[in-house]
Amino acid sequence: MPTTTAPQGRPNVTDLTAQEREVLYALGCGLEDAEIADTLALSEHVVAGQLGRILVKLGLRNRAAAIVHAFDSGLVVPGLGPRRQVAAPGTTVRQGTGPAAGPWLRVSVLGPLRVSLARQPVDVGPVRQQAVLAALALSPDRSVSRQELLDGVWGMESPDGNVVPVYVYRLRKNLRLAECPDPVIRRDRYGYGLVRGAVEVDAACVEKLVTAAGAAGRAGDLTEALRLCSQALELFRGEPLAGLPGPLAELERLRLAERRVALTQRKADLQLRLGRVAEAIAQLSALALEEPLNEPVAALLMRALQRGGR
């Protein structure tokens, strides 16, 4: 069996370059050369060269020994997920504790893109990189392929395909907590996606609130249904995905804007059913100014005005 047990004085992972440690880390996590190249935005030829240098520097015989060494050195922690920090000789690195309970990353797309990590705002880079994150956030239940990201973010201006893994790699680095170092963006054979349970997206929160409002309405609790609709509308902060480029962002802007209009109509209808006519008229009047050609909005406003004796 390969071993990393070394005589005293043999170099350890702290003697590797930052990129070599990244490669060893990925190797210890079970990635193949092609996946390492994709994740780190390197060519497979460069990855092979890095692996060769790692073996020489650490005095290891083969790839299997390098994987064992990644665990023995503490670079990857069994059962707790991979760990990025490597302790210098004579120091102690605190063991990771795994993901905190509940989502620690929050992505808001119902306005200009906002991202917070452990309640602290995070700069996620240039607008195209933001658009990549938004595309993943708006596809919470599936993987998004590299080609889909290229088409959705760049459209007809699609660059070399290697730009997607570069942006994903940068996002992973920006969106990592020290105590929860596992990447928040996963990768499988179908593409990329956000890790379930680690991320909260405001658009998904809206749909949960709408579902709950529907259940409350069916149960006859109109006051609770109105409260939930109001809570969903409060999550909108302006034009969805404002300033983000690409065909996907444009389509999602239209879809989410239509969703807000429909929710406002639903809220006004509940207000009328509860006898809160003045509130409904005020809300529908403002919406009619925003949507002058929307006939259902105009019809609901006329109904509210009639109910108010106007």
Tab-separated table of N, CA, C and O in Angstrom, residues 49-147:
chain	number	residue	atom	x	y	z
A	49	GLY	N	1.803	18.129	-15.429
A	49	GLY	CA	3.099	18.643	-15.009
A	49	GLY	C	3.124	19.000	-13.534
A	49	GLY	O	4.107	18.723	-12.825
A	50	GLN	N	2.037	19.594	-13.053
A	50	GLN	CA	1.944	19.942	-11.635
A	50	GLN	C	1.984	18.684	-10.762
A	50	GLN	O	2.658	18.648	-9.726
A	51	LEU	N	1.255	17.656	-11.179
A	51	LEU	CA	1.251	16.408	-10.409
A	51	LEU	C	2.650	15.797	-10.356
A	51	LEU	O	3.082	15.283	-9.314
A	52	GLY	N	3.352	15.866	-11.471
A	52	GLY	CA	4.714	15.339	-11.491
A	52	GLY	C	5.614	16.080	-10.516
A	52	GLY	O	6.402	15.461	-9.776
A	53	ARG	N	5.492	17.409	-10.486
A	53	ARG	CA	6.312	18.203	-9.568
A	53	ARG	C	5.937	17.941	-8.112
A	53	ARG	O	6.795	17.933	-7.228
A	54	ILE	N	4.643	17.718	-7.859
A	54	ILE	CA	4.204	17.404	-6.495
A	54	ILE	C	4.847	16.104	-6.010
A	54	ILE	O	5.349	16.018	-4.879
A	55	LEU	N	4.844	15.097	-6.873
A	55	LEU	CA	5.447	13.806	-6.496
A	55	LEU	C	6.929	13.964	-6.187
A	55	LEU	O	7.437	13.404	-5.204
A	56	VAL	N	7.608	14.756	-7.011
A	56	VAL	CA	9.049	14.951	-6.797
A	56	VAL	C	9.298	15.725	-5.507
A	56	VAL	O	10.131	15.338	-4.677
A	57	LYS	N	8.577	16.815	-5.297
A	57	LYS	CA	8.797	17.645	-4.120
A	57	LYS	C	8.494	16.908	-2.822
A	57	LYS	O	9.169	17.103	-1.806
A	58	LEU	N	7.464	16.068	-2.858
A	58	LEU	CA	7.060	15.374	-1.631
A	58	LEU	C	7.712	14.001	-1.491
A	58	LEU	O	7.495	13.309	-0.497
A	59	GLY	N	8.484	13.597	-2.488
A	59	GLY	CA	9.156	12.309	-2.427
A	59	GLY	C	8.194	11.143	-2.471
A	59	GLY	O	8.414	10.114	-1.804
A	60	LEU	N	7.126	11.278	-3.251
A	60	LEU	CA	6.106	10.226	-3.342
A	60	LEU	C	6.291	9.428	-4.626
A	60	LEU	O	6.800	9.933	-5.624
A	61	ARG	N	5.802	8.188	-4.584
A	61	ARG	CA	6.067	7.294	-5.708
A	61	ARG	C	5.044	7.409	-6.827
A	61	ARG	O	5.376	7.232	-7.995
A	62	ASN	N	3.785	7.670	-6.467
A	62	ASN	CA	2.751	7.662	-7.501
A	62	ASN	C	1.533	8.477	-7.057
A	62	ASN	O	1.507	9.035	-5.953
A	63	ARG	N	0.531	8.494	-7.915
A	63	ARG	CA	-0.692	9.263	-7.685
A	63	ARG	C	-1.419	8.796	-6.425
A	63	ARG	O	-1.919	9.614	-5.641
A	64	ALA	N	-1.487	7.481	-6.220
A	64	ALA	CA	-2.177	6.952	-5.049
A	64	ALA	C	-1.518	7.439	-3.769
A	64	ALA	O	-2.196	7.783	-2.790
A	65	ALA	N	-0.200	7.493	-3.765
A	65	ALA	CA	0.515	7.981	-2.584
A	65	ALA	C	0.210	9.455	-2.348
A	65	ALA	O	0.113	9.904	-1.202
A	66	ALA	N	0.037	10.215	-3.429
A	66	ALA	CA	-0.285	11.639	-3.294
A	66	ALA	C	-1.673	11.827	-2.675
A	66	ALA	O	-1.884	12.717	-1.849
A	67	ILE	N	-2.634	10.974	-3.067
A	67	ILE	CA	-3.979	11.053	-2.494
A	67	ILE	C	-3.929	10.776	-0.994
A	67	ILE	O	-4.520	11.498	-0.184
A	68	VAL	N	-3.181	9.729	-0.611
A	68	VAL	CA	-3.033	9.407	0.809
A	68	VAL	C	-2.397	10.579	1.548
A	68	VAL	O	-2.803	10.954	2.658
A	69	HIS	N	-1.387	11.185	0.921
A	69	HIS	CA	-0.678	12.298	1.558
A	69	HIS	C	-1.597	13.500	1.758
A	69	HIS	O	-1.468	14.234	2.745
A	70	ALA	N	-2.539	13.726	0.824
A	70	ALA	CA	-3.473	14.842	0.966
A	70	ALA	C	-4.288	14.711	2.240
A	70	ALA	O	-4.599	15.712	2.903
A	71	PHE	N	-4.611	13.471	2.625
A	71	PHE	CA	-5.349	13.236	3.865
A	71	PHE	C	-4.413	13.272	5.071
A	71	PHE	O	-4.720	13.895	6.096
A	72	ASP	N	-3.268	12.612	4.936
A	72	ASP	CA	-2.335	12.548	6.066
A	72	ASP	C	-1.852	13.929	6.488
A	72	ASP	O	-1.601	14.188	7.669
A	73	SER	N	-1.711	14.835	5.517
A	73	SER	CA	-1.207	16.176	5.821
A	73	SER	C	-2.291	17.096	6.356
A	73	SER	O	-2.006	18.200	6.812
A	74	GLY	N	-3.555	16.652	6.309
A	74	GLY	CA	-4.654	17.500	6.774
A	74	GLY	C	-5.216	18.419	5.722
A	74	GLY	O	-6.105	19.218	6.008
A	75	LEU	N	-4.730	18.332	4.491
A	75	LEU	CA	-5.263	19.179	3.430
A	75	LEU	C	-6.713	18.819	3.129
A	75	LEU	O	-7.546	19.674	2.833
A	76	VAL	N	-7.049	17.535	3.206
A	76	VAL	CA	-8.407	17.045	3.053
A	76	VAL	C	-8.751	16.274	4.319
A	76	VAL	O	-7.966	15.443	4.766
A	77	VAL	N	-9.913	16.574	4.907
A	77	VAL	CA	-10.311	15.964	6.175
A	77	VAL	C	-11.435	14.970	5.938
A	77	VAL	O	-12.512	15.355	5.489
A	78	PRO	N	-11.248	13.673	6.200
A	78	PRO	CA	-12.305	12.687	5.990
A	78	PRO	C	-13.533	13.007	6.833
A	78	PRO	O	-13.416	13.308	8.010
A	79	GLY	N	-14.709	12.943	6.194
A	79	GLY	CA	-15.951	13.120	6.920
A	79	GLY	C	-16.340	14.561	7.167
A	79	GLY	O	-17.480	14.855	7.476
A	80	LEU	N	-15.392	15.474	7.059
A	80	LEU	CA	-15.691	16.878	7.316
A	80	LEU	C	-15.568	17.731	6.068
A	80	LEU	O	-15.714	18.928	6.105
A	81	GLY	N	-15.257	17.100	4.960
A	81	GLY	CA	-15.102	17.847	3.727
A	81	GLY	C	-13.696	18.369	3.598
A	81	GLY	O	-12.909	18.364	4.543
A	82	PRO	N	-13.310	18.817	2.415
A	82	PRO	CA	-11.966	19.302	2.178
A	82	PRO	C	-11.681	20.568	2.961
A	82	PRO	O	-12.570	21.339	3.255
A	83	ARG	N	-10.419	20.763	3.271
A	83	ARG	CA	-9.991	21.929	4.030
A	83	ARG	C	-8.907	22.653	3.258
A	83	ARG	O	-7.963	22.056	2.771
A	84	ARG	N	-9.029	23.980	3.149
A	84	ARG	CA	-8.102	24.741	2.333
A	84	ARG	C	-6.835	25.139	3.082
A	84	ARG	O	-5.772	25.181	2.531
A	85	GLN	N	-6.958	25.526	4.358
A	85	GLN	CA	-5.787	26.004	5.060
A	85	GLN	C	-4.849	24.857	5.395
A	85	GLN	O	-5.279	23.789	5.803
A	86	VAL	N	-3.551	25.070	5.208
A	86	VAL	CA	-2.549	24.060	5.526
A	86	VAL	C	-1.682	24.613	6.637
A	86	VAL	O	-1.161	25.720	6.546
A	87	ALA	N	-1.529	23.832	7.697
A	87	ALA	CA	-0.778	24.335	8.844
A	87	ALA	C	0.709	24.343	8.550
A	87	ALA	O	1.246	23.426	7.935
A	88	ALA	N	1.377	25.400	8.966
A	88	ALA	CA	2.832	25.435	8.880
A	88	ALA	C	3.394	24.504	9.931
A	88	ALA	O	2.729	24.187	10.921
A	89	PRO	N	4.623	24.006	9.754
A	89	PRO	CA	5.200	23.099	10.730
A	89	PRO	C	5.171	23.709	12.125
A	89	PRO	O	5.543	24.863	12.338
A	90	GLY	N	4.704	22.903	13.086
A	90	GLY	CA	4.696	23.356	14.469
A	90	GLY	C	3.445	24.120	14.856
A	90	GLY	O	3.303	24.555	15.995
A	91	THR	N	2.481	24.311	13.893
A	91	THR	CA	1.245	25.005	14.230
A	91	THR	C	0.094	24.051	14.126
A	91	THR	O	0.212	22.961	13.572
A	92	THR	N	-1.053	24.463	14.664
A	92	THR	CA	-2.233	23.611	14.664
A	92	THR	C	-3.333	24.279	13.879
A	92	THR	O	-3.594	25.469	14.068
A	93	VAL	N	-3.970	23.528	13.009
A	93	VAL	CA	-5.106	24.047	12.252
A	93	VAL	C	-6.370	23.494	12.877
A	93	VAL	O	-6.495	22.297	13.087
A	94	ARG	N	-7.350	24.397	13.164
A	94	ARG	CA	-8.592	23.949	13.766
A	94	ARG	C	-9.380	23.114	12.765
A	94	ARG	O	-9.513	23.469	11.609
A	95	GLN	N	-9.927	22.015	13.228
A	95	GLN	CA	-10.704	21.147	12.353
A	95	GLN	C	-11.977	21.868	11.932
A	95	GLN	O	-12.583	22.612	12.693
A	96	GLY	N	-12.376	21.652	10.677
A	96	GLY	CA	-13.633	22.213	10.194
A	96	GLY	C	-14.796	21.579	10.913
A	96	GLY	O	-14.719	20.473	11.426
A	97	THR	N	-15.894	22.288	10.952
A	97	THR	CA	-17.067	21.787	11.654
A	97	THR	C	-18.196	21.470	10.699
A	97	THR	O	-19.303	21.187	11.117
A	98	GLY	N	-17.937	21.533	9.383
A	98	GLY	CA	-18.986	21.266	8.411
A	98	GLY	C	-19.881	22.475	8.259
A	98	GLY	O	-19.753	23.470	8.966
A	99	PRO	N	-20.832	22.425	7.339
A	99	PRO	CA	-21.694	23.561	7.079
A	99	PRO	C	-22.521	23.937	8.295
A	99	PRO	O	-22.965	23.099	9.052
A	100	ALA	N	-22.696	25.222	8.485
A	100	ALA	CA	-23.557	25.691	9.560
A	100	ALA	C	-24.993	25.317	9.253
A	100	ALA	O	-25.366	25.069	8.121
A	101	ALA	N	-25.827	25.267	10.306
A	101	ALA	CA	-27.227	24.922	10.113
A	101	ALA	C	-27.892	25.984	9.257
A	101	ALA	O	-27.763	27.177	9.522
A	102	GLY	N	-28.636	25.537	8.249
A	102	GLY	CA	-29.330	26.477	7.380
A	102	GLY	C	-28.395	27.112	6.367
A	102	GLY	O	-27.185	26.928	6.410
A	103	PRO	N	-28.966	27.865	5.415
A	103	PRO	CA	-28.144	28.487	4.370
A	103	PRO	C	-27.234	29.575	4.935
A	103	PRO	O	-27.661	30.382	5.749
A	104	TRP	N	-25.976	29.579	4.519
A	104	TRP	CA	-25.067	30.643	4.940
A	104	TRP	C	-24.785	31.613	3.795
A	104	TRP	O	-24.195	32.648	3.997
A	105	LEU	N	-25.260	31.254	2.587
A	105	LEU	CA	-25.109	32.138	1.440
A	105	LEU	C	-26.495	32.569	0.976
A	105	LEU	O	-27.383	31.736	0.817
A	106	ARG	N	-26.660	33.873	0.785
A	106	ARG	CA	-27.937	34.387	0.304
A	106	ARG	C	-27.723	35.169	-0.983
A	106	ARG	O	-26.866	36.048	-1.029
A	107	VAL	N	-28.525	34.843	-1.993
A	107	VAL	CA	-28.433	35.481	-3.295
A	107	VAL	C	-29.769	36.151	-3.589
A	107	VAL	O	-30.816	35.511	-3.537
A	108	SER	N	-29.714	37.443	-3.874
A	108	SER	CA	-30.925	38.203	-4.171
A	108	SER	C	-30.902	38.640	-5.627
A	108	SER	O	-29.985	39.355	-6.059
A	109	VAL	N	-31.898	38.189	-6.387
A	109	VAL	CA	-31.987	38.524	-7.811
A	109	VAL	C	-33.161	39.452	-8.108
A	109	VAL	O	-33.328	39.899	-9.238
A	110	LEU	N	-33.977	39.767	-7.085
A	110	LEU	CA	-35.173	40.572	-7.295
A	110	LEU	C	-34.851	42.064	-7.188
A	110	LEU	O	-35.462	42.816	-6.428
A	111	GLY	N	-33.888	42.478	-7.960
A	111	GLY	CA	-33.329	43.816	-7.971
A	111	GLY	C	-31.906	43.664	-8.490
A	111	GLY	O	-31.557	42.619	-9.046
A	112	PRO	N	-31.056	44.659	-8.331
A	112	PRO	CA	-29.642	44.440	-8.654
A	112	PRO	C	-29.115	43.261	-7.842
A	112	PRO	O	-29.485	43.094	-6.684
A	113	LEU	N	-28.264	42.439	-8.460
A	113	LEU	CA	-27.784	41.242	-7.786
A	113	LEU	C	-27.078	41.612	-6.474
A	113	LEU	O	-26.193	42.469	-6.447
A	114	ARG	N	-27.487	40.953	-5.398
A	114	ARG	CA	-26.838	41.117	-4.102
A	114	ARG	C	-26.511	39.743	-3.542
A	114	ARG	O	-27.329	38.826	-3.650
A	115	VAL	N	-25.338	39.644	-2.955
A	115	VAL	CA	-24.899	38.370	-2.374
A	115	VAL	C	-24.358	38.645	-0.982
A	115	VAL	O	-23.592	39.596	-0.779
A	116	SER	N	-24.776	37.826	-0.016
A	116	SER	CA	-24.240	37.947	1.336
A	116	SER	C	-23.777	36.577	1.816
A	116	SER	O	-24.429	35.559	1.562
A	117	LEU	N	-22.656	36.585	2.494
A	117	LEU	CA	-22.051	35.368	3.028
A	117	LEU	C	-21.975	35.534	4.535
A	117	LEU	O	-21.312	36.448	5.026
A	118	ALA	N	-22.689	34.662	5.255
A	118	ALA	CA	-22.771	34.792	6.717
A	118	ALA	C	-23.199	36.208	7.101
A	118	ALA	O	-22.646	36.836	7.986
A	119	ARG	N	-24.176	36.742	6.355
A	119	ARG	CA	-24.789	38.051	6.588
A	119	ARG	C	-23.891	39.233	6.240
A	119	ARG	O	-24.232	40.379	6.527
A	120	GLN	N	-22.767	38.968	5.622
A	120	GLN	CA	-21.870	40.035	5.194
A	120	GLN	C	-21.910	40.146	3.675
A	120	GLN	O	-21.822	39.138	2.980
A	121	PRO	N	-22.056	41.368	3.120
A	121	PRO	CA	-22.103	41.517	1.656
A	121	PRO	C	-20.801	41.060	1.010
A	121	PRO	O	-19.720	41.230	1.580
A	122	VAL	N	-20.931	40.459	-0.166
A	122	VAL	CA	-19.778	39.921	-0.890
A	122	VAL	C	-19.763	40.494	-2.297
A	122	VAL	O	-20.794	40.558	-2.970
A	123	ASP	N	-18.581	40.909	-2.743
A	123	ASP	CA	-18.387	41.336	-4.127
A	123	ASP	C	-18.058	40.088	-4.949
A	123	ASP	O	-17.053	39.427	-4.696
A	124	VAL	N	-18.931	39.756	-5.892
A	124	VAL	CA	-18.726	38.532	-6.668
A	124	VAL	C	-18.126	38.802	-8.043
A	124	VAL	O	-18.164	37.950	-8.928
A	125	GLY	N	-17.537	39.989	-8.235
A	125	GLY	CA	-16.776	40.211	-9.452
A	125	GLY	C	-17.525	40.933	-10.547
A	125	GLY	O	-18.579	41.534	-10.327
A	126	PRO	N	-16.992	40.867	-11.769
A	126	PRO	CA	-17.567	41.597	-12.908
A	126	PRO	C	-18.957	41.096	-13.274
A	126	PRO	O	-19.389	40.025	-12.827
A	127	VAL	N	-19.643	41.875	-14.115
A	127	VAL	CA	-21.057	41.596	-14.374
A	127	VAL	C	-21.287	40.231	-15.022
A	127	VAL	O	-22.286	39.569	-14.739
A	128	ARG	N	-20.390	39.789	-15.901
A	128	ARG	CA	-20.587	38.467	-16.506
A	128	ARG	C	-20.462	37.368	-15.452
A	128	ARG	O	-21.188	36.378	-15.481
A	129	GLN	N	-19.544	37.557	-14.530
A	129	GLN	CA	-19.388	36.573	-13.447
A	129	GLN	C	-20.626	36.592	-12.550
A	129	GLN	O	-21.089	35.539	-12.098
A	130	GLN	N	-21.173	37.781	-12.300
A	130	GLN	CA	-22.423	37.890	-11.552
A	130	GLN	C	-23.546	37.160	-12.293
A	130	GLN	O	-24.385	36.494	-11.674
A	131	ALA	N	-23.565	37.302	-13.617
A	131	ALA	CA	-24.616	36.667	-14.408
A	131	ALA	C	-24.516	35.150	-14.344
A	131	ALA	O	-25.538	34.454	-14.364
A	132	VAL	N	-23.299	34.613	-14.265
A	132	VAL	CA	-23.122	33.168	-14.113
A	132	VAL	C	-23.728	32.714	-12.789
A	132	VAL	O	-24.466	31.713	-12.728
A	133	LEU	N	-23.436	33.440	-11.708
A	133	LEU	CA	-24.004	33.085	-10.407
A	133	LEU	C	-25.527	33.195	-10.434
A	133	LEU	O	-26.227	32.321	-9.900
A	134	ALA	N	-26.055	34.241	-11.066
A	134	ALA	CA	-27.504	34.405	-11.152
A	134	ALA	C	-28.143	33.244	-11.903
A	134	ALA	O	-29.207	32.751	-11.521
A	135	ALA	N	-27.490	32.784	-12.976
A	135	ALA	CA	-28.023	31.655	-13.751
A	135	ALA	C	-28.104	30.401	-12.883
A	135	ALA	O	-29.086	29.648	-12.963
A	136	LEU	N	-27.102	30.170	-12.060
A	136	LEU	CA	-27.126	29.012	-11.166
A	136	LEU	C	-28.195	29.184	-10.084
A	136	LEU	O	-28.902	28.230	-9.733
A	137	ALA	N	-28.316	30.412	-9.561
A	137	ALA	CA	-29.288	30.671	-8.505
A	137	ALA	C	-30.721	30.482	-8.996
A	137	ALA	O	-31.603	30.086	-8.230
A	138	LEU	N	-30.963	30.760	-10.278
A	138	LEU	CA	-32.306	30.641	-10.839
A	138	LEU	C	-32.613	29.247	-11.364
A	138	LEU	O	-33.671	29.013	-11.935
A	139	SER	N	-31.671	28.319	-11.180
A	139	SER	CA	-31.889	26.907	-11.553
A	139	SER	C	-31.555	26.038	-10.347
A	139	SER	O	-30.613	25.238	-10.377
A	140	PRO	N	-32.313	26.182	-9.244
A	140	PRO	CA	-31.921	25.540	-7.986
A	140	PRO	C	-32.038	24.025	-7.968
A	140	PRO	O	-31.389	23.370	-7.158
A	141	ASP	N	-32.854	23.461	-8.851
A	141	ASP	CA	-33.128	22.025	-8.774
A	141	ASP	C	-32.454	21.212	-9.872
A	141	ASP	O	-32.787	20.047	-10.084
A	142	ARG	N	-31.525	21.814	-10.584
A	142	ARG	CA	-30.864	21.069	-11.645
A	142	ARG	C	-29.468	21.635	-11.900
A	142	ARG	O	-29.132	22.733	-11.441
A	143	SER	N	-28.679	20.867	-12.642
A	143	SER	CA	-27.356	21.327	-13.050
A	143	SER	C	-27.474	22.115	-14.351
A	143	SER	O	-28.324	21.818	-15.193
A	144	VAL	N	-26.632	23.128	-14.490
A	144	VAL	CA	-26.622	23.962	-15.693
A	144	VAL	C	-25.330	23.679	-16.449
A	144	VAL	O	-24.238	23.807	-15.895
A	145	SER	N	-25.452	23.259	-17.691
A	145	SER	CA	-24.273	22.872	-18.459
A	145	SER	C	-23.431	24.096	-18.830
A	145	SER	O	-23.911	25.240	-18.818
A	146	ARG	N	-22.186	23.828	-19.178
A	146	ARG	CA	-21.303	24.911	-19.610
A	146	ARG	C	-21.871	25.625	-20.827
A	146	ARG	O	-21.824	26.850	-20.918
A	147	GLN	N	-22.429	24.856	-21.776
A	147	GLN	CA	-22.974	25.478	-22.982
A	147	GLN	C	-24.179	26.360	-22.659
A	147	GLN	O	-24.348	27.439	-23.240
